[in-house]
Amino acid sequence: MTTNTDDCLFCRIVKGEIPCAKVYEDEYVFAFLDIAPFKEGHTLLILKEHSNTVLDVNPNHMQYVLKAIQKIAPAVMEATHAQGFHVLQNNFAAAGQTVFHTHWHIIPRSEDDTLSLWAQGAYTDNGTMGAMARVISQNIIQ
Ligand code: 5GP
Ligand code: ZN
């Protein structure tokens, strides 16, 4: 599903209607600094073609996302003296998505930083874990 891009914050940033700190642009993608960064250098990467979540991204355009990550993430690490980075992507409000133009967060990480994204959980036993895997498998539409 694609919404009216006139109402989309990130489409408006691509069009230059709203200012941003741009770091990269090509025919298919656009990348700019997150205004409220998890860490300095936190970059947002989007496809210029509007989609609401990753579920409606044009699969033919995913190669351009990957190519952009492979260019931008090393540059972010270099600029921030990081030793690693996250590529994070939130889908739907329940997962923390606040801007409904699909985007990939590129977040630099250092070995000595103390950020924690989530606490690890656990399955009660292997049977429960196996049952969950079977239910997910059965729900995958081929
Ligand atoms: P989400 O929570 O949807 O995964 O991420 C949306 C991100 O967009 C947030 O991290 C937020 O700080 C960022 N953001 C929201 N509005 C703006 C804006 O106007 N400009 C920029 N550069 N980033 C924004
Ligand atoms: Zn949009």
mmCIF file of C-alpha atoms and ligand atoms in Angstrom:
data_model
loop_
_atom_site.group_PDB
_atom_site.id
_atom_site.type_symbol
_atom_site.label_atom_id
_atom_site.label_comp_id
_atom_site.label_asym_id
_atom_site.label_seq_id
_atom_site.Cartn_x
_atom_site.Cartn_y
_atom_site.Cartn_z
ATOM 1 C CA MET A 1 0.000 0.000 0.000
ATOM 2 C CA THR A 2 1.330 3.432 -0.927
ATOM 3 C CA THR A 3 -0.111 6.571 0.637
ATOM 4 C CA ASN A 4 -0.249 10.115 -0.706
ATOM 5 C CA THR A 5 3.391 11.182 -0.542
ATOM 6 C CA ASP A 6 2.415 14.871 -0.206
ATOM 7 C CA ASP A 7 1.562 14.052 3.399
ATOM 8 C CA CYS A 8 4.716 12.008 4.087
ATOM 9 C CA LEU A 9 7.498 13.641 6.119
ATOM 10 C CA PHE A 10 10.311 11.682 4.459
ATOM 11 C CA CYS A 11 8.924 12.177 0.923
ATOM 12 C CA ARG A 12 8.881 15.892 1.706
ATOM 13 C CA ILE A 13 12.521 15.701 2.871
ATOM 14 C CA VAL A 14 13.476 13.987 -0.421
ATOM 15 C CA LYS A 15 11.688 16.734 -2.363
ATOM 16 C CA GLY A 16 13.607 19.390 -0.397
ATOM 17 C CA GLU A 17 10.439 20.812 1.160
ATOM 18 C CA ILE A 18 11.773 20.088 4.657
ATOM 19 C CA PRO A 19 15.473 20.622 5.438
ATOM 20 C CA CYS A 20 17.741 17.779 6.505
ATOM 21 C CA ALA A 21 21.429 16.985 7.020
ATOM 22 C CA LYS A 22 21.893 14.908 3.849
ATOM 23 C CA VAL A 23 24.725 12.394 3.684
ATOM 24 C CA TYR A 24 23.993 10.532 0.424
ATOM 25 C CA GLU A 25 21.655 10.475 -2.544
ATOM 26 C CA ASP A 26 21.419 8.542 -5.775
ATOM 27 C CA GLU A 27 18.648 7.698 -8.244
ATOM 28 C CA TYR A 28 16.904 5.333 -5.821
ATOM 29 C CA VAL A 29 17.895 6.157 -2.237
ATOM 30 C CA PHE A 30 18.338 9.121 0.081
ATOM 31 C CA ALA A 31 20.172 9.205 3.443
ATOM 32 C CA PHE A 32 20.242 11.881 6.139
ATOM 33 C CA LEU A 33 21.027 12.263 9.825
ATOM 34 C CA ASP A 34 18.339 11.342 12.339
ATOM 35 C CA ILE A 35 17.190 14.510 14.097
ATOM 36 C CA ALA A 36 17.052 12.693 17.470
ATOM 37 C CA PRO A 37 19.997 10.302 17.234
ATOM 38 C CA PHE A 38 20.556 7.218 19.339
ATOM 39 C CA LYS A 39 24.224 8.182 18.904
ATOM 40 C CA GLU A 40 25.869 10.940 16.870
ATOM 41 C CA GLY A 41 26.148 9.842 13.266
ATOM 42 C CA HIS A 42 22.850 7.898 13.452
ATOM 43 C CA THR A 43 21.728 7.955 9.825
ATOM 44 C CA LEU A 44 18.389 7.208 8.193
ATOM 45 C CA LEU A 45 18.358 5.520 4.792
ATOM 46 C CA ILE A 46 15.209 5.514 2.663
ATOM 47 C CA LEU A 47 14.121 4.511 -0.793
ATOM 48 C CA LYS A 48 12.828 7.501 -2.739
ATOM 49 C CA GLU A 49 9.811 5.436 -3.787
ATOM 50 C CA HIS A 50 7.302 5.681 -0.944
ATOM 51 C CA SER A 51 6.246 2.599 1.001
ATOM 52 C CA ASN A 52 4.688 2.440 4.453
ATOM 53 C CA THR A 53 6.585 -0.545 5.866
ATOM 54 C CA VAL A 54 9.059 -3.119 4.599
ATOM 55 C CA LEU A 55 6.068 -5.293 3.679
ATOM 56 C CA ASP A 56 5.240 -3.041 0.731
ATOM 57 C CA VAL A 57 8.762 -2.155 -0.429
ATOM 58 C CA ASN A 58 9.382 -2.910 -4.103
ATOM 59 C CA PRO A 59 11.652 -6.008 -3.929
ATOM 60 C CA ASN A 60 13.501 -4.841 -7.050
ATOM 61 C CA HIS A 61 14.678 -1.803 -5.095
ATOM 62 C CA MET A 62 16.129 -3.727 -2.147
ATOM 63 C CA GLN A 63 19.422 -4.116 -3.963
ATOM 64 C CA TYR A 64 19.807 -0.335 -3.870
ATOM 65 C CA VAL A 65 19.225 -0.325 -0.113
ATOM 66 C CA LEU A 66 21.940 -2.937 0.366
ATOM 67 C CA LYS A 67 24.368 -1.122 -1.936
ATOM 68 C CA ALA A 68 23.738 2.138 -0.047
ATOM 69 C CA ILE A 69 24.285 0.441 3.335
ATOM 70 C CA GLN A 70 27.578 -0.925 2.026
ATOM 71 C CA LYS A 71 28.657 2.608 1.075
ATOM 72 C CA ILE A 72 27.216 4.616 3.961
ATOM 73 C CA ALA A 73 27.884 2.392 6.990
ATOM 74 C CA PRO A 74 31.704 2.364 6.559
ATOM 75 C CA ALA A 75 31.596 6.157 6.169
ATOM 76 C CA VAL A 76 29.507 6.504 9.341
ATOM 77 C CA MET A 77 31.958 4.262 11.213
ATOM 78 C CA GLU A 78 34.913 6.267 9.929
ATOM 79 C CA ALA A 79 33.325 9.600 10.844
ATOM 80 C CA THR A 80 32.353 8.478 14.345
ATOM 81 C CA HIS A 81 35.396 6.291 15.092
ATOM 82 C CA ALA A 82 33.044 3.338 15.580
ATOM 83 C CA GLN A 83 33.988 -0.324 15.405
ATOM 84 C CA GLY A 84 30.537 -1.558 14.442
ATOM 85 C CA PHE A 85 27.050 -0.517 13.457
ATOM 86 C CA HIS A 86 23.426 -1.579 13.558
ATOM 87 C CA VAL A 87 21.010 -1.654 10.662
ATOM 88 C CA LEU A 88 17.589 -1.410 12.323
ATOM 89 C CA GLN A 89 14.181 -1.166 10.779
ATOM 90 C CA ASN A 90 10.903 -0.684 12.687
ATOM 91 C CA ASN A 91 7.569 -1.785 11.218
ATOM 92 C CA PHE A 92 4.194 -0.625 12.573
ATOM 93 C CA ALA A 93 3.573 1.445 15.692
ATOM 94 C CA ALA A 94 3.810 -1.553 18.024
ATOM 95 C CA ALA A 95 7.446 -1.951 16.955
ATOM 96 C CA GLY A 96 8.211 1.729 17.474
ATOM 97 C CA GLN A 97 7.659 2.982 13.934
ATOM 98 C CA THR A 98 6.781 6.664 14.067
ATOM 99 C CA VAL A 99 7.379 7.713 10.449
ATOM 100 C CA PHE A 100 5.448 5.606 7.957
ATOM 101 C CA HIS A 101 7.900 5.840 5.095
ATOM 102 C CA THR A 102 10.061 2.717 5.332
ATOM 103 C CA HIS A 103 13.526 3.546 6.637
ATOM 104 C CA TRP A 104 16.685 1.816 7.789
ATOM 105 C CA HIS A 105 18.510 3.187 10.818
ATOM 106 C CA ILE A 106 22.312 2.971 10.493
ATOM 107 C CA ILE A 107 23.657 3.394 14.029
ATOM 108 C CA PRO A 108 27.382 3.447 14.821
ATOM 109 C CA ARG A 109 28.585 1.416 17.817
ATOM 110 C CA SER A 110 31.836 1.421 19.748
ATOM 111 C CA GLU A 111 33.291 -1.408 21.804
ATOM 112 C CA ASP A 112 33.304 0.835 24.864
ATOM 113 C CA ASP A 113 29.806 2.310 24.605
ATOM 114 C CA THR A 114 27.163 1.181 27.049
ATOM 115 C CA LEU A 115 24.067 1.304 24.878
ATOM 116 C CA SER A 116 21.709 -1.633 25.152
ATOM 117 C CA LEU A 117 18.988 -2.180 22.578
ATOM 118 C CA TRP A 118 17.112 -5.034 24.226
ATOM 119 C CA ALA A 119 17.389 -7.599 26.983
ATOM 120 C CA GLN A 120 17.677 -11.209 25.863
ATOM 121 C CA GLY A 121 14.728 -13.468 26.661
ATOM 122 C CA ALA A 122 14.450 -17.264 26.831
ATOM 123 C CA TYR A 123 12.113 -20.104 25.825
ATOM 124 C CA THR A 124 10.917 -22.271 28.689
ATOM 125 C CA ASP A 125 12.134 -25.406 26.851
ATOM 126 C CA ASN A 126 13.111 -26.717 23.399
ATOM 127 C CA GLY A 127 9.577 -28.025 22.787
ATOM 128 C CA THR A 128 8.103 -24.536 23.097
ATOM 129 C CA MET A 129 10.766 -23.184 20.769
ATOM 130 C CA GLY A 130 10.109 -25.927 18.200
ATOM 131 C CA ALA A 131 6.342 -25.365 18.368
ATOM 132 C CA MET A 132 6.814 -21.650 17.687
ATOM 133 C CA ALA A 133 9.037 -22.426 14.673
ATOM 134 C CA ARG A 134 6.344 -24.773 13.279
ATOM 135 C CA VAL A 135 3.549 -22.189 13.661
ATOM 136 C CA ILE A 136 5.638 -19.528 11.924
ATOM 137 C CA SER A 137 6.517 -21.960 9.105
ATOM 138 C CA GLN A 138 2.850 -22.863 8.608
ATOM 139 C CA ASN A 139 1.945 -19.170 8.304
ATOM 140 C CA ILE A 140 4.518 -18.358 5.623
ATOM 141 C CA ILE A 141 2.720 -17.729 2.332
ATOM 142 C CA GLN A 142 4.829 -19.199 -0.472
HETATM 143 P P1 5GP B 1 11.103 5.144 13.580
HETATM 144 O O1 5GP B 1 10.786 5.338 15.035
HETATM 145 O O2 5GP B 1 9.863 5.370 12.722
HETATM 146 O O3 5GP B 1 11.780 3.844 13.282
HETATM 147 O O4 5GP B 1 12.168 6.247 13.223
HETATM 148 C C1 5GP B 1 11.826 7.527 12.786
HETATM 149 C C2 5GP B 1 13.037 8.370 13.021
HETATM 150 O O5 5GP B 1 12.866 9.572 12.315
HETATM 151 C C3 5GP B 1 13.242 8.739 14.508
HETATM 152 O O6 5GP B 1 14.467 8.209 14.956
HETATM 153 C C4 5GP B 1 13.194 10.258 14.502
HETATM 154 O O7 5GP B 1 14.161 10.833 15.359
HETATM 155 C C5 5GP B 1 13.448 10.613 13.053
HETATM 156 N N1 5GP B 1 12.811 11.825 12.628
HETATM 157 C C6 5GP B 1 11.523 12.202 12.875
HETATM 158 N N2 5GP B 1 11.264 13.398 12.293
HETATM 159 C C7 5GP B 1 12.411 13.768 11.672
HETATM 160 C C8 5GP B 1 12.742 14.931 10.897
HETATM 161 O O8 5GP B 1 11.972 15.822 10.647
HETATM 162 N N3 5GP B 1 14.020 14.975 10.418
HETATM 163 C C9 5GP B 1 14.936 13.986 10.666
HETATM 164 N N4 5GP B 1 16.157 14.146 10.154
HETATM 165 N N5 5GP B 1 14.639 12.894 11.385
HETATM 166 C C10 5GP B 1 13.379 12.785 11.879
HETATM 167 ZN ZN ZN B 2 7.021 8.836 1.865
#
